[in-house]
PDB file of C-alpha atoms in Angstrom:
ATOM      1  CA  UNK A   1     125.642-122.955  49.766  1.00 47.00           C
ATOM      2  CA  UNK A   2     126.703-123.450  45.995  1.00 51.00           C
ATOM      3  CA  UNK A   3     122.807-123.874  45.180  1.00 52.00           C
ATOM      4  CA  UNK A   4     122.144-120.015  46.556  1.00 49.00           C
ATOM      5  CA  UNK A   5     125.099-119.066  44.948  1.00 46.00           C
ATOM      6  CA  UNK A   6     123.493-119.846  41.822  1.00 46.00           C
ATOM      7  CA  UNK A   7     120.309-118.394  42.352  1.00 45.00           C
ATOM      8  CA  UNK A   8     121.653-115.589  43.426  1.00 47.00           C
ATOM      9  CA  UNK A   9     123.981-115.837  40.337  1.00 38.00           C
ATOM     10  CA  UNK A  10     121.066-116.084  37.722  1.00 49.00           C
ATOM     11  CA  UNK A  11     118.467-113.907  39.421  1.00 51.00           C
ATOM     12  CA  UNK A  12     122.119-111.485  39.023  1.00 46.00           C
ATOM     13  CA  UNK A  13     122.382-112.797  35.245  1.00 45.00           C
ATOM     14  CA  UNK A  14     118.776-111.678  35.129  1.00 47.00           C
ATOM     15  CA  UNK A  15     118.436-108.122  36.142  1.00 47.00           C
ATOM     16  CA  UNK A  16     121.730-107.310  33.718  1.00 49.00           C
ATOM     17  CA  UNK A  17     119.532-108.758  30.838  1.00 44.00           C
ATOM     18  CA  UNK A  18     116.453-106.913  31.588  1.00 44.00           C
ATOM     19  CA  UNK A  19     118.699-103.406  31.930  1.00 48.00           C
ATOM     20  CA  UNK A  20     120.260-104.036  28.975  1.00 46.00           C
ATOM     21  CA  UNK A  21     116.573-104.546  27.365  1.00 41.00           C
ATOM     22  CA  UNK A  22     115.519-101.238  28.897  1.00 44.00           C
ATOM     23  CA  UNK A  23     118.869 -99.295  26.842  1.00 47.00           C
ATOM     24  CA  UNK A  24     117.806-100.927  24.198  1.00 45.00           C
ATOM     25  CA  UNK A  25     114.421 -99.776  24.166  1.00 48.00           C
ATOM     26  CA  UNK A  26     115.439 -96.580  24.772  1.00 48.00           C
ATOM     27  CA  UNK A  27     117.897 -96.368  21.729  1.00 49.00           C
ATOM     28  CA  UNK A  28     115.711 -97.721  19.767  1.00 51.00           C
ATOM     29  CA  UNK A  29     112.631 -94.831  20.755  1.00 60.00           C
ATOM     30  CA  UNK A  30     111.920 -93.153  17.095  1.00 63.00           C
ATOM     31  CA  UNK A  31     112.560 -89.466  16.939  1.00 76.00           C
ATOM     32  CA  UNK A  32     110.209 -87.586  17.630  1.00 89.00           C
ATOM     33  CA  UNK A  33     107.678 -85.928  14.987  1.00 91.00           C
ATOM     34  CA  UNK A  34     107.337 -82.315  14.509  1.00 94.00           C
ATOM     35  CA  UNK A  35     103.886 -80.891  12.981  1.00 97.00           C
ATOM     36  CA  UNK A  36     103.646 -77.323  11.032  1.00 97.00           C
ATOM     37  CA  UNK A  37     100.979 -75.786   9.837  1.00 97.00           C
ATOM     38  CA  UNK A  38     100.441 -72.872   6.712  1.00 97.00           C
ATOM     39  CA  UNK A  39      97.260 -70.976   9.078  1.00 90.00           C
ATOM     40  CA  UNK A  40      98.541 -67.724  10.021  1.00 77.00           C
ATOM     41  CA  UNK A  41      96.760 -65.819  12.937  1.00 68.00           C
ATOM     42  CA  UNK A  42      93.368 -64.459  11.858  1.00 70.00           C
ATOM     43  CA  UNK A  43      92.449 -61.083  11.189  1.00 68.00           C
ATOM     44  CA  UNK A  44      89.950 -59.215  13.540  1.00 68.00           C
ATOM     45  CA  UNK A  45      86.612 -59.230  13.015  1.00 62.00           C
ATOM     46  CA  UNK A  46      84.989 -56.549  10.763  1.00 66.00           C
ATOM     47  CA  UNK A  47      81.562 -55.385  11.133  1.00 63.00           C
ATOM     48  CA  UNK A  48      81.518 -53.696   7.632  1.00 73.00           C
ATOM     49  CA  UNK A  49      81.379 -56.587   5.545  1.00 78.00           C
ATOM     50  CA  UNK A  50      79.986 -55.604   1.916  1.00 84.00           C
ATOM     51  CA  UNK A  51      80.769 -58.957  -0.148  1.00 86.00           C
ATOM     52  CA  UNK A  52      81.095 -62.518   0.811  1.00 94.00           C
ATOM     53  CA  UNK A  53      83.934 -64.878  -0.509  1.00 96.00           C
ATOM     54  CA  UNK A  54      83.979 -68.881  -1.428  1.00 97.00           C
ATOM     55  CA  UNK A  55      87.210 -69.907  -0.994  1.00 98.00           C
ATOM     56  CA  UNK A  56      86.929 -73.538  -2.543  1.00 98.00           C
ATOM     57  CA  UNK A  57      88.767 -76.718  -1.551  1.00 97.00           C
ATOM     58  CA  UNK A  58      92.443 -76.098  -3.317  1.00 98.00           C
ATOM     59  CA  UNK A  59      93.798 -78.730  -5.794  1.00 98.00           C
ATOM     60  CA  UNK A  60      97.867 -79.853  -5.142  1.00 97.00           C
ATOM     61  CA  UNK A  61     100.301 -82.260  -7.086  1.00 96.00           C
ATOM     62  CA  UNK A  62      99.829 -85.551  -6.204  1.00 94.00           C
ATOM     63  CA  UNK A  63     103.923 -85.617  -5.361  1.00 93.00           C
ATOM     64  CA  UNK A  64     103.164 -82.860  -2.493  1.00 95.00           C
ATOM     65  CA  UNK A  65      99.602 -83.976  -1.314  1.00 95.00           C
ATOM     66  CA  UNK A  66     100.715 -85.688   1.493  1.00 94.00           C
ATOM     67  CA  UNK A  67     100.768 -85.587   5.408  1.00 94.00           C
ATOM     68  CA  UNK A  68     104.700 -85.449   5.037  1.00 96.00           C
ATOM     69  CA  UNK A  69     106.893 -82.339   4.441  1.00 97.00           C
ATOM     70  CA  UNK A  70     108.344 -82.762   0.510  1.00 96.00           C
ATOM     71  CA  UNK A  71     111.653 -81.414  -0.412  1.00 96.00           C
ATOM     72  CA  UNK A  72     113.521 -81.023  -3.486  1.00 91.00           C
ATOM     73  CA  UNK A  73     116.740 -82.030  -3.195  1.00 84.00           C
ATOM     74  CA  UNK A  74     119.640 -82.286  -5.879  1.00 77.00           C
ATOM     75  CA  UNK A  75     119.097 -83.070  -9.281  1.00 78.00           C
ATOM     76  CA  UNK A  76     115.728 -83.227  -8.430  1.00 79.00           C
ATOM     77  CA  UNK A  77     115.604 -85.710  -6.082  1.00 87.00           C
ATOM     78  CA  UNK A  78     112.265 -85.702  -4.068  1.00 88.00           C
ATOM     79  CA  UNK A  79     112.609 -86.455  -0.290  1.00 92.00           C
ATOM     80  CA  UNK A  80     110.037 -87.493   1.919  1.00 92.00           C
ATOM     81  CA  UNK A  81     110.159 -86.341   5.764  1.00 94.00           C
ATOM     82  CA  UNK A  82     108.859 -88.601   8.107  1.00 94.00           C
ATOM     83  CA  UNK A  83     109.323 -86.918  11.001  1.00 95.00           C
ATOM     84  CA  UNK A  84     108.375 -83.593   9.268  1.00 97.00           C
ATOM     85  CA  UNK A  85     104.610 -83.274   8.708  1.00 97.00           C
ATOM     86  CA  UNK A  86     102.187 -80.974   8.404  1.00 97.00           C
ATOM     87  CA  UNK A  87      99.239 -80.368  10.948  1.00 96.00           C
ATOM     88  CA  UNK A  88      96.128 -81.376   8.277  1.00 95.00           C
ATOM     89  CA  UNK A  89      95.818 -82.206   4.849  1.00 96.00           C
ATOM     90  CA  UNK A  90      98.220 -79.890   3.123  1.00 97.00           C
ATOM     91  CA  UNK A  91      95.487 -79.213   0.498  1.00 97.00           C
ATOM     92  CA  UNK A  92      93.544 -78.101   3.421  1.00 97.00           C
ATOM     93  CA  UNK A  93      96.288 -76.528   4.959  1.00 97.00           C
ATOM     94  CA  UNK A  94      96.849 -74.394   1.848  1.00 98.00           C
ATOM     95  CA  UNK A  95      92.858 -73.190   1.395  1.00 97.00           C
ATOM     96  CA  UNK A  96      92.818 -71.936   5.645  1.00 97.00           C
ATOM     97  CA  UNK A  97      95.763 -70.343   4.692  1.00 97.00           C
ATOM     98  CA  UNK A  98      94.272 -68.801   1.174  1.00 98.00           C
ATOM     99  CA  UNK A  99      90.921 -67.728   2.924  1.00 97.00           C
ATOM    100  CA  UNK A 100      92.317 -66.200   5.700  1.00 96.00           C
ATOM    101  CA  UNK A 101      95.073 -63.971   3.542  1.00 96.00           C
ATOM    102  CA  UNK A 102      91.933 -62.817   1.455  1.00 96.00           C
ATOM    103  CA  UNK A 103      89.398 -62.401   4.338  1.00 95.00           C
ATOM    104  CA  UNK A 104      92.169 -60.489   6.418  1.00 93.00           C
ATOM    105  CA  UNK A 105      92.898 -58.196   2.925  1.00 92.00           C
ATOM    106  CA  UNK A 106      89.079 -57.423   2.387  1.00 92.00           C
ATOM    107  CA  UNK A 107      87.756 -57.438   5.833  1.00 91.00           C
ATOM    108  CA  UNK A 108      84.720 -60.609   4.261  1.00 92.00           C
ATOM    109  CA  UNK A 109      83.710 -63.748   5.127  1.00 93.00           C
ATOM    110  CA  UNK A 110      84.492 -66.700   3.722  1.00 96.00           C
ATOM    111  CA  UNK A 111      81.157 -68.713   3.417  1.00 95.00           C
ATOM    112  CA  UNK A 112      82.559 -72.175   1.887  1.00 96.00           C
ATOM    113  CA  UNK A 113      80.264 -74.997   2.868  1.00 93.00           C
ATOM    114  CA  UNK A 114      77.908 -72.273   4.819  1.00 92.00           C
ATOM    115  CA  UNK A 115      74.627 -70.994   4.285  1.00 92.00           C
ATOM    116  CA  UNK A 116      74.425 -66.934   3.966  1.00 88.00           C
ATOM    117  CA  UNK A 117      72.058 -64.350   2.854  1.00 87.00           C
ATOM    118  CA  UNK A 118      71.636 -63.258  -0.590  1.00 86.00           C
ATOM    119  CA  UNK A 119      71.898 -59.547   0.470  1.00 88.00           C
ATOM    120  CA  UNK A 120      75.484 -59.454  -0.859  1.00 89.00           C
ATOM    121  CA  UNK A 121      77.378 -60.454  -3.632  1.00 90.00           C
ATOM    122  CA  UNK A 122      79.485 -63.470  -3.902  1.00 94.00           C
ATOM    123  CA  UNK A 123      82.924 -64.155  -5.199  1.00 96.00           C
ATOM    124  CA  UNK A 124      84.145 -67.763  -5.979  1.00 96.00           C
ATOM    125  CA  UNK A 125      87.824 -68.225  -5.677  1.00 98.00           C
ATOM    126  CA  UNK A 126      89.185 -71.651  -7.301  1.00 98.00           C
ATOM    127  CA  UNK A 127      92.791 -72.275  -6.775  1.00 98.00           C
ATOM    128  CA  UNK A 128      94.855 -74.839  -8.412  1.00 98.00           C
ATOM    129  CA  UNK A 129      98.435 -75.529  -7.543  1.00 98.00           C
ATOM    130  CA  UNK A 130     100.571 -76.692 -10.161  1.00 98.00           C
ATOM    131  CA  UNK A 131     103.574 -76.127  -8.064  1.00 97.00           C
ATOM    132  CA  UNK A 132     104.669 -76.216  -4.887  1.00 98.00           C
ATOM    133  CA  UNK A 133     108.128 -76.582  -4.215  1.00 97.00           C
ATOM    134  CA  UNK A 134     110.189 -76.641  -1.059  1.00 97.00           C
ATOM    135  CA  UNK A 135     114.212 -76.571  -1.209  1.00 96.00           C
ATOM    136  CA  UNK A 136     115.666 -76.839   2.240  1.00 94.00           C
ATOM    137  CA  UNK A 137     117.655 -73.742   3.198  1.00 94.00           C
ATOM    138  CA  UNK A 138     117.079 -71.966  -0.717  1.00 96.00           C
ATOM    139  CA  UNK A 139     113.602 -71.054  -1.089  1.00 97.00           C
ATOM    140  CA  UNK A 140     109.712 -71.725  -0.947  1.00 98.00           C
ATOM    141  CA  UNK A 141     108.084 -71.837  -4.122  1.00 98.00           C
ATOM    142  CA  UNK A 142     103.850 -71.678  -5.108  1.00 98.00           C
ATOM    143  CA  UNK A 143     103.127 -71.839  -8.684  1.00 98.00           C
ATOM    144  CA  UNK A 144      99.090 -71.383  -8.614  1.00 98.00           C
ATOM    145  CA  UNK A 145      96.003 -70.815 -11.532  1.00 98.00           C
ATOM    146  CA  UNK A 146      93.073 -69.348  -9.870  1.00 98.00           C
ATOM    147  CA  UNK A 147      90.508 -67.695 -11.009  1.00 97.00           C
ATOM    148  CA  UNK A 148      87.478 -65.509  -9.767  1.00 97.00           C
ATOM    149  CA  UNK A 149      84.063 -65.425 -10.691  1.00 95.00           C
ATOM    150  CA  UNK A 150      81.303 -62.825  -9.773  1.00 93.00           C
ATOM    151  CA  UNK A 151      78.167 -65.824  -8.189  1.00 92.00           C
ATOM    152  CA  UNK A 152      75.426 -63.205  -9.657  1.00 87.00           C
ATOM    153  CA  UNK A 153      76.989 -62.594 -13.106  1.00 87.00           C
ATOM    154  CA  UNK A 154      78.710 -64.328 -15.682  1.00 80.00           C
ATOM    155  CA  UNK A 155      82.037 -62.287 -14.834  1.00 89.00           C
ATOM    156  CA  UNK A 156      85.041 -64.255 -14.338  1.00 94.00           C
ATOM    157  CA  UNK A 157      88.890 -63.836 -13.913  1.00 95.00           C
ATOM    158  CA  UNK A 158      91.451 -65.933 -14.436  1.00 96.00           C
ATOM    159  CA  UNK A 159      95.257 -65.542 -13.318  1.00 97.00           C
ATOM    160  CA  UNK A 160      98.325 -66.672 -12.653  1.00 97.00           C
ATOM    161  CA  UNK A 161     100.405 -66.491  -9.872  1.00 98.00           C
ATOM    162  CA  UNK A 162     104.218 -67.462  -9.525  1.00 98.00           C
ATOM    163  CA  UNK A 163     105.451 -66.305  -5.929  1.00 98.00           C
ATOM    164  CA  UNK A 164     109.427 -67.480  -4.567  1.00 98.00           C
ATOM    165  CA  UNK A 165     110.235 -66.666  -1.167  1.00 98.00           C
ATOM    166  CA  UNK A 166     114.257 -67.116  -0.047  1.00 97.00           C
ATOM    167  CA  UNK A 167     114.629 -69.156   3.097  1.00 97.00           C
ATOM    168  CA  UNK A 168     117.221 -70.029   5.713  1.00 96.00           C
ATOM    169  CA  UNK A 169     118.291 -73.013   6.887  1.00 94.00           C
ATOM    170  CA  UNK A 170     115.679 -75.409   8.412  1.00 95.00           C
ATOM    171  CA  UNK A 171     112.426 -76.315   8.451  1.00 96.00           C
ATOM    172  CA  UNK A 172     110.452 -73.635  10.549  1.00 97.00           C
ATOM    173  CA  UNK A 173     112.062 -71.135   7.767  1.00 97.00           C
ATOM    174  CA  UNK A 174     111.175 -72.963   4.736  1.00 97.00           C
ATOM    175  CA  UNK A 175     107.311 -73.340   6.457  1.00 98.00           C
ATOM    176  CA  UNK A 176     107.679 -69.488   6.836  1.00 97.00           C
ATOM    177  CA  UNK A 177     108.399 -69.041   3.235  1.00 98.00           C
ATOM    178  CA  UNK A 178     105.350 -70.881   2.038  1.00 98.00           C
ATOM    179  CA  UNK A 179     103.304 -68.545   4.348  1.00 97.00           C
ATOM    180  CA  UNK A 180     104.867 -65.767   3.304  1.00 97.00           C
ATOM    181  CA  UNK A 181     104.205 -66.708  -0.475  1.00 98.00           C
ATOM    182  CA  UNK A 182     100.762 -67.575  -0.006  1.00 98.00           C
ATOM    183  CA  UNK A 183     100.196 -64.364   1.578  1.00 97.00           C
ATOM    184  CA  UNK A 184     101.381 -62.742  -1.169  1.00 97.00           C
ATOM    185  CA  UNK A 185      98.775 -65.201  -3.791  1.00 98.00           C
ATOM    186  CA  UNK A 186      96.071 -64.347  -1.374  1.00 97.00           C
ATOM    187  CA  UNK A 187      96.538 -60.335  -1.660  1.00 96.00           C
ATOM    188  CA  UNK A 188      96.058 -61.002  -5.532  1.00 97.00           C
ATOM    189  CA  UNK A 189      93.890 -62.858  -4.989  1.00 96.00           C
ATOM    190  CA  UNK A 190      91.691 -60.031  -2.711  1.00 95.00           C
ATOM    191  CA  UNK A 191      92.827 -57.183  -5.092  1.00 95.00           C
ATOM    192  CA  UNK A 192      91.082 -58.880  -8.093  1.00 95.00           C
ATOM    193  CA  UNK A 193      87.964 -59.048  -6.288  1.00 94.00           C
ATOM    194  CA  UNK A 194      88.195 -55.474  -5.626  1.00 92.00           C
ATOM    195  CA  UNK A 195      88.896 -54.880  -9.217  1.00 90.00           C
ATOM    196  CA  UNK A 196      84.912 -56.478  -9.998  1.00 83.00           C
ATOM    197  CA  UNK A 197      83.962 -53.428  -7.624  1.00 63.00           C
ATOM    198  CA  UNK A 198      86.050 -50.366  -9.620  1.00 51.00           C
ATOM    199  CA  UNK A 199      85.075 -48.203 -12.022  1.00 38.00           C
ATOM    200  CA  UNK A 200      85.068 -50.848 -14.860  1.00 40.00           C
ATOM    201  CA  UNK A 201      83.741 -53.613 -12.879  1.00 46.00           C
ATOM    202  CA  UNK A 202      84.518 -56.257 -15.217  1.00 50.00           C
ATOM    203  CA  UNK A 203      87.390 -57.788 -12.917  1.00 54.00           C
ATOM    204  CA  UNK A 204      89.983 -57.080 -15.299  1.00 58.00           C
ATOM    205  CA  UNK A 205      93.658 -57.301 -14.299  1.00 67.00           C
ATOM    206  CA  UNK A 206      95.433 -59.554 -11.837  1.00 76.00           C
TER     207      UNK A 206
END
């Protein structure tokens, strides 16, 4: 009798050890990751496309070119969100978000890395970020050179653009700033191409 006693004892002993495994699996479970992306929707396709565009691959700060979101904090302390991340390459995510703001604005195509017709003219759009900052619950910051050049000429402009955009709390608003403010670089961005078009057509102005 006292030997099943202790087999039932430690089989008892046992199952207790492997529950209290199981809660501490559980605890221990990371948090899960969100994932945000810059891409608004698209605009609807135009049949009356008269130029094409080049939207080339965008150049970041190494401190922000990463797959994690980067905040500013105080003093200008630089936190790193693990659990906060972006959907691609934030580079990349930055040029969809570019070529569709511009594409949307002038109703074109963007024909980066794609063969196309030489009926129409071309317009090369290099961007590269020297800032983009992110302050949690403040505002969304892009601090951007970029320039334009006319593919069948030797016309090219060259501009700055320093867009803020005030936030809320959290992270979906501070993502919603940046797309906001690189709306706002992208509509320069499409009204300097229609500037090579106007009555000067020289490009002039940003």
């Amino acid at each position: 009798m006292s030997q099943m006693m202790g087999i039932r004892l430690r089989r008892a002993i046992g199952a207790g050890l492997l529950l209290a495994c199981a809660a501490l699996a559980g605890c221990a479970t990371a948090p899960a990751e969100h994932f945000y992306t810059l891409a608004g929707a698209a605009a609807p396709a135009r049949s009356d496309v008269n130029y094409y565009v080049e939207v080339l691959a965008v150049n970041l700060p190494p401190q922000v070119s990463r797959n994690q979101l980067v905040v500013t904090g105080a003093g200008g302390r630089i936190e790193l969100l693990e659990q906060e991340r972006w959907a691609g390459p934030l580079a990349a995510e930055v040029g969809q978000a570019l070529s569709l703001g511009v594409t949307g604005e002038l109703g074109a195509i963007d024909v980066y890395r794609t063969p196309y017709p030489e009926t129409l003219p071309v317009y090369r759009i290099s961007t590269n970020v020297q800032r983009f900052e992110s302050v949690l619950g403040q505002y969304a910051l892009i601090d951007a050179v970029w320039s334009v050049r006319q593919l069948s000429t030797s016309k090219v402009l060259t501009c700055r653009s320093v867009v803020k955009e005030g936030v809320d709390a959290g992270y979906d608003s501070l993502v919603a700033g940046h797309r906001r403010a690189l709306r706002r670089v992208a509509a320069q961005m499409a009204r300097a191409i229609r500037g090579f078009g106007g009555s000067g057509g020289d490009g002039r102005g940003c």
